[in-house]
Amino acid sequence: EADIYQTPRYLVIGTGKKITLECSQTMGHDKMYWYQQDPGMELHLIHYSYGVNSTEKGDLSSESTVSRIRTEHFPLTLESARPSHTSQYLCASSGGGSGNYGYTFGSGTRLTVV
Amino acid sequence: TQLLEQSPQFLSIQEGENLTVYCNSSSVFSSLQWYRQEPGEGPVLLVTVVTGGEVKKLKRLTFQFGDARKDSSLHITAAQPGDTGLYLCAGGQWDMRFGAGTRLTVKP
């Protein structure tokens, strides 16, 4: 049974729409992450959070924004979707220090912008 | 420049064969993790290695962390079709970086 949930699983939207990808975890983890992954390609870190009211940008330049108002919730928002945003978005959480406890990933949201 | 280099990129073998995949970097990592990802799903953690030279076994999978903590290998004995998937290594501290992965196909 998954302890980290992402919704929606699949999303097809038109260019210019605002969307929010949801991510929630029930493990009480303080660290949460968003990764972007194109089919068959590596994961790129786009945002991370070390706790409530803490958010940082990752390596990959992204036009998305995130918020962390509650420990369990880490939504990602695209204000104006473009076809270049088409990708899979993976949310993860971690409870340990220095990454030693590993990440728990959600099943991902596959986004298609037409 | 990719922080973690994984090789080979693709590997297709017959059921029952042994294989080794590699994860290399010029950086030293405090820990390194291996994940397996199936199509349409998120990666699932297999193991975390922390100490240089450490060897961990998970059934038919053997993971080794290099003495200098810059590289790691994953060896699978008697591969089965259920081992098919994308194997990813990841390293770092608070924010992990992933390699591009080795895509393994095990044919029955």
Tab-separated table of C-alpha atoms in Angstrom:
chain	number	residue	atom	x	y	z
A	1	GLU	CA	0.000	0.000	0.000
A	2	ALA	CA	1.416	3.361	-1.079
A	3	ASP	CA	2.313	5.869	1.623
A	4	ILE	CA	2.780	8.709	-0.835
A	5	TYR	CA	-0.001	9.656	-3.184
A	6	GLN	CA	0.036	11.657	-6.372
A	7	THR	CA	-3.025	12.915	-8.213
A	8	PRO	CA	-4.002	12.969	-10.948
A	9	ARG	CA	-2.262	9.934	-12.404
A	10	TYR	CA	-2.738	11.177	-15.960
A	11	LEU	CA	-3.595	14.684	-17.167
A	12	VAL	CA	-4.126	16.103	-20.652
A	13	ILE	CA	-4.653	19.855	-20.763
A	14	GLY	CA	-4.543	22.717	-23.222
A	15	THR	CA	-1.785	25.292	-23.534
A	16	GLY	CA	-2.106	28.232	-21.164
A	17	LYS	CA	-4.070	26.407	-18.467
A	18	LYS	CA	-3.105	26.594	-14.817
A	19	ILE	CA	-2.657	23.219	-13.152
A	20	THR	CA	-1.712	21.880	-9.746
A	21	LEU	CA	-0.216	18.433	-9.258
A	22	GLU	CA	-0.968	17.050	-5.834
A	23	CYS	CA	1.392	15.066	-3.611
A	24	SER	CA	0.625	13.844	-0.103
A	25	GLN	CA	2.478	11.491	2.231
A	26	THR	CA	1.348	9.822	5.432
A	27	MET	CA	4.770	8.928	6.837
A	28	GLY	CA	5.485	12.212	8.609
A	29	HIS	CA	8.586	12.735	6.489
A	30	ASP	CA	10.079	16.209	6.728
A	31	LYS	CA	11.807	16.172	3.326
A	32	MET	CA	9.881	16.143	0.063
A	33	TYR	CA	10.954	16.397	-3.559
A	34	TRP	CA	9.683	16.838	-7.098
A	35	TYR	CA	11.493	15.205	-9.999
A	36	GLN	CA	10.799	15.448	-13.726
A	37	GLN	CA	11.428	12.439	-15.923
A	38	ASP	CA	10.993	12.120	-19.678
A	39	PRO	CA	10.357	8.575	-20.979
A	40	GLY	CA	13.485	6.444	-20.679
A	41	MET	CA	15.504	9.342	-19.354
A	42	GLU	CA	17.039	10.275	-16.030
A	43	LEU	CA	15.270	12.008	-13.172
A	44	HIS	CA	15.889	15.728	-12.794
A	45	LEU	CA	15.352	17.437	-9.452
A	46	ILE	CA	13.116	20.500	-9.885
A	47	HIS	CA	12.039	21.398	-6.331
A	48	TYR	CA	12.633	20.222	-2.785
A	49	SER	CA	11.588	21.057	0.749
A	50	TYR	CA	13.194	20.315	4.086
A	51	GLY	CA	10.088	21.135	6.088
A	52	VAL	CA	7.101	23.413	6.462
A	53	ASN	CA	7.608	26.823	4.844
A	54	SER	CA	10.904	25.650	3.307
A	55	THR	CA	11.206	25.299	-0.487
A	56	GLU	CA	14.201	25.316	-2.801
A	57	LYS	CA	14.728	25.080	-6.564
A	58	GLY	CA	16.579	22.076	-7.924
A	59	ASP	CA	18.953	21.639	-10.832
A	60	LEU	CA	16.502	21.780	-13.687
A	61	SER	CA	15.119	25.191	-14.489
A	62	SER	CA	11.399	24.947	-14.111
A	63	GLU	CA	8.547	27.378	-14.530
A	64	SER	CA	6.641	25.586	-11.816
A	65	THR	CA	6.249	26.654	-8.205
A	66	VAL	CA	5.732	24.673	-5.006
A	67	SER	CA	4.440	25.298	-1.507
A	68	ARG	CA	4.815	23.482	1.815
A	69	ILE	CA	2.174	24.698	4.221
A	70	ARG	CA	1.654	21.296	5.843
A	71	THR	CA	4.189	18.544	6.453
A	72	GLU	CA	2.205	15.978	4.513
A	73	HIS	CA	1.367	18.074	1.451
A	74	PHE	CA	3.694	19.351	-1.310
A	75	PRO	CA	1.755	20.544	-4.371
A	76	LEU	CA	3.377	21.688	-7.611
A	77	THR	CA	1.728	24.404	-9.723
A	78	LEU	CA	2.188	25.436	-13.337
A	79	GLU	CA	0.649	28.874	-13.892
A	80	SER	CA	0.521	28.555	-17.674
A	81	ALA	CA	1.158	25.125	-19.137
A	82	ARG	CA	3.084	24.739	-22.402
A	83	PRO	CA	3.810	21.710	-24.597
A	84	SER	CA	7.414	21.774	-23.310
A	85	HIS	CA	6.010	20.869	-19.874
A	86	THR	CA	4.867	17.497	-21.174
A	87	SER	CA	6.623	14.940	-18.993
A	88	GLN	CA	6.243	12.635	-16.014
A	89	TYR	CA	6.392	14.325	-12.621
A	90	LEU	CA	7.462	12.227	-9.632
A	91	CYS	CA	7.049	13.224	-6.007
A	92	ALA	CA	9.181	11.658	-3.267
A	93	SER	CA	9.700	11.963	0.459
A	94	SER	CA	12.461	11.078	2.881
A	95	GLY	CA	12.560	10.914	6.641
A	96	GLY	CA	16.236	10.259	7.266
A	97	GLY	CA	19.274	12.455	7.429
A	98	SER	CA	21.842	12.658	4.615
A	99	GLY	CA	19.578	10.591	2.384
A	100	ASN	CA	20.536	7.433	4.222
A	101	TYR	CA	16.968	6.254	4.591
A	102	GLY	CA	16.165	6.485	0.924
A	103	TYR	CA	13.298	8.017	-0.924
A	104	THR	CA	9.739	6.800	-1.175
A	105	PHE	CA	8.270	7.750	-4.531
A	106	GLY	CA	4.715	8.207	-5.644
A	107	SER	CA	3.435	6.609	-8.838
A	108	GLY	CA	3.829	9.864	-10.740
A	109	THR	CA	1.651	12.180	-12.803
A	110	ARG	CA	2.010	11.898	-16.535
A	111	LEU	CA	1.253	15.340	-17.946
A	112	THR	CA	0.516	16.046	-21.595
A	113	VAL	CA	0.037	19.634	-22.738
A	114	VAL	CA	-1.571	19.987	-26.135
B	1	THR	CA	27.744	17.110	-17.011
B	2	GLN	CA	26.111	14.083	-15.426
B	3	LEU	CA	27.154	13.527	-11.826
B	4	LEU	CA	26.511	9.786	-11.886
B	5	GLU	CA	27.360	7.659	-14.912
B	6	GLN	CA	25.631	4.315	-15.252
B	7	SER	CA	26.692	1.538	-17.594
B	8	PRO	CA	25.629	-0.175	-19.640
B	9	GLN	CA	22.709	1.959	-20.732
B	10	PHE	CA	20.834	-1.074	-22.088
B	11	LEU	CA	21.232	-4.771	-21.306
B	12	SER	CA	19.247	-7.673	-22.728
B	13	ILE	CA	19.962	-11.177	-21.457
B	14	GLN	CA	18.402	-14.623	-21.227
B	15	GLU	CA	16.812	-15.961	-18.076
B	16	GLY	CA	19.392	-17.645	-15.844
B	17	GLU	CA	22.344	-15.476	-16.865
B	18	ASN	CA	24.357	-13.349	-14.463
B	19	LEU	CA	24.954	-9.629	-14.957
B	20	THR	CA	26.647	-6.625	-13.401
B	21	VAL	CA	25.758	-2.967	-13.853
B	22	TYR	CA	27.855	-0.056	-12.731
B	23	CYS	CA	27.450	3.402	-11.272
B	24	ASN	CA	30.477	5.711	-11.368
B	25	SER	CA	31.233	9.258	-10.330
B	26	SER	CA	34.152	11.593	-9.778
B	27	SER	CA	32.494	12.758	-6.552
B	28	VAL	CA	32.564	11.148	-3.127
B	29	PHE	CA	29.152	10.288	-1.711
B	30	SER	CA	28.130	9.893	1.902
B	31	SER	CA	25.674	7.258	0.732
B	32	LEU	CA	24.514	5.741	-2.506
B	33	GLN	CA	21.220	4.105	-3.278
B	34	TRP	CA	19.895	1.734	-5.899
B	35	TYR	CA	16.329	1.825	-7.153
B	36	ARG	CA	14.310	-0.223	-9.621
B	37	GLN	CA	11.648	1.447	-11.737
B	38	GLU	CA	8.972	-0.239	-13.793
B	39	PRO	CA	7.172	1.512	-16.668
B	40	GLY	CA	4.593	4.024	-15.496
B	41	GLU	CA	5.630	3.787	-11.847
B	42	GLY	CA	7.939	5.619	-9.485
B	43	PRO	CA	11.320	4.145	-8.523
B	44	VAL	CA	11.384	1.699	-5.616
B	45	LEU	CA	14.331	1.679	-3.229
B	46	LEU	CA	16.365	-1.545	-3.267
B	47	VAL	CA	19.279	-0.725	-0.985
B	48	THR	CA	21.334	2.037	0.601
B	49	VAL	CA	25.107	1.636	0.963
B	50	VAL	CA	26.985	3.899	3.317
B	51	THR	CA	30.431	2.524	4.157
B	52	GLY	CA	33.280	2.309	1.607
B	53	GLY	CA	33.792	-1.322	0.587
B	54	GLU	CA	30.385	-2.323	1.918
B	55	VAL	CA	28.640	-5.311	0.338
B	56	LYS	CA	24.923	-5.894	0.753
B	57	LYS	CA	22.880	-8.828	-0.502
B	58	LEU	CA	19.195	-8.868	-1.305
B	59	LYS	CA	18.287	-12.400	-2.410
B	60	ARG	CA	19.916	-12.734	-5.856
B	61	LEU	CA	21.109	-9.111	-5.908
B	62	THR	CA	24.523	-8.109	-4.562
B	63	PHE	CA	25.412	-4.445	-4.131
B	64	GLN	CA	28.908	-3.137	-3.549
B	65	PHE	CA	30.064	0.357	-2.616
B	66	GLY	CA	33.559	1.265	-3.766
B	67	ASP	CA	36.305	1.779	-1.209
B	68	ALA	CA	36.562	5.460	-2.125
B	69	ARG	CA	32.755	5.857	-2.063
B	70	LYS	CA	32.725	7.117	-5.664
B	71	ASP	CA	31.287	4.072	-7.392
B	72	SER	CA	28.998	1.138	-6.913
B	73	SER	CA	27.983	-2.046	-8.671
B	74	LEU	CA	24.905	-4.224	-8.745
B	75	HIS	CA	25.285	-7.901	-9.563
B	76	ILE	CA	22.291	-10.127	-10.305
B	77	THR	CA	22.691	-13.889	-10.182
B	78	ALA	CA	20.474	-16.142	-12.306
B	79	ALA	CA	18.357	-13.295	-13.662
B	80	GLN	CA	14.623	-13.823	-14.009
B	81	PRO	CA	12.042	-12.042	-16.215
B	82	GLY	CA	10.737	-10.370	-13.071
B	83	ASP	CA	14.064	-8.538	-12.777
B	84	THR	CA	13.242	-6.568	-15.927
B	85	GLY	CA	13.183	-2.832	-15.298
B	86	LEU	CA	15.188	0.374	-15.105
B	87	TYR	CA	17.903	0.268	-12.446
B	88	LEU	CA	18.863	3.668	-11.087
B	89	CYS	CA	21.628	4.701	-8.763
B	90	ALA	CA	21.377	7.877	-6.727
B	91	GLY	CA	23.827	9.735	-4.540
B	92	GLY	CA	24.016	12.880	-2.526
B	93	GLN	CA	23.098	14.225	0.828
B	94	TRP	CA	19.826	16.038	1.358
B	95	ASP	CA	18.880	16.223	-2.325
B	96	MET	CA	19.769	13.112	-4.252
B	97	ARG	CA	20.950	13.108	-7.851
B	98	PHE	CA	20.145	10.198	-10.104
B	99	GLY	CA	22.023	8.494	-12.888
B	100	ALA	CA	20.322	7.885	-16.230
B	101	GLY	CA	19.848	4.220	-15.373
B	102	THR	CA	20.448	0.810	-16.907
B	103	ARG	CA	17.453	-0.635	-18.700
B	104	LEU	CA	17.509	-4.396	-18.151
B	105	THR	CA	15.441	-6.870	-20.126
B	106	VAL	CA	15.461	-10.521	-19.094
B	107	LYS	CA	13.992	-12.807	-21.733
B	108	PRO	CA	12.312	-16.076	-20.733
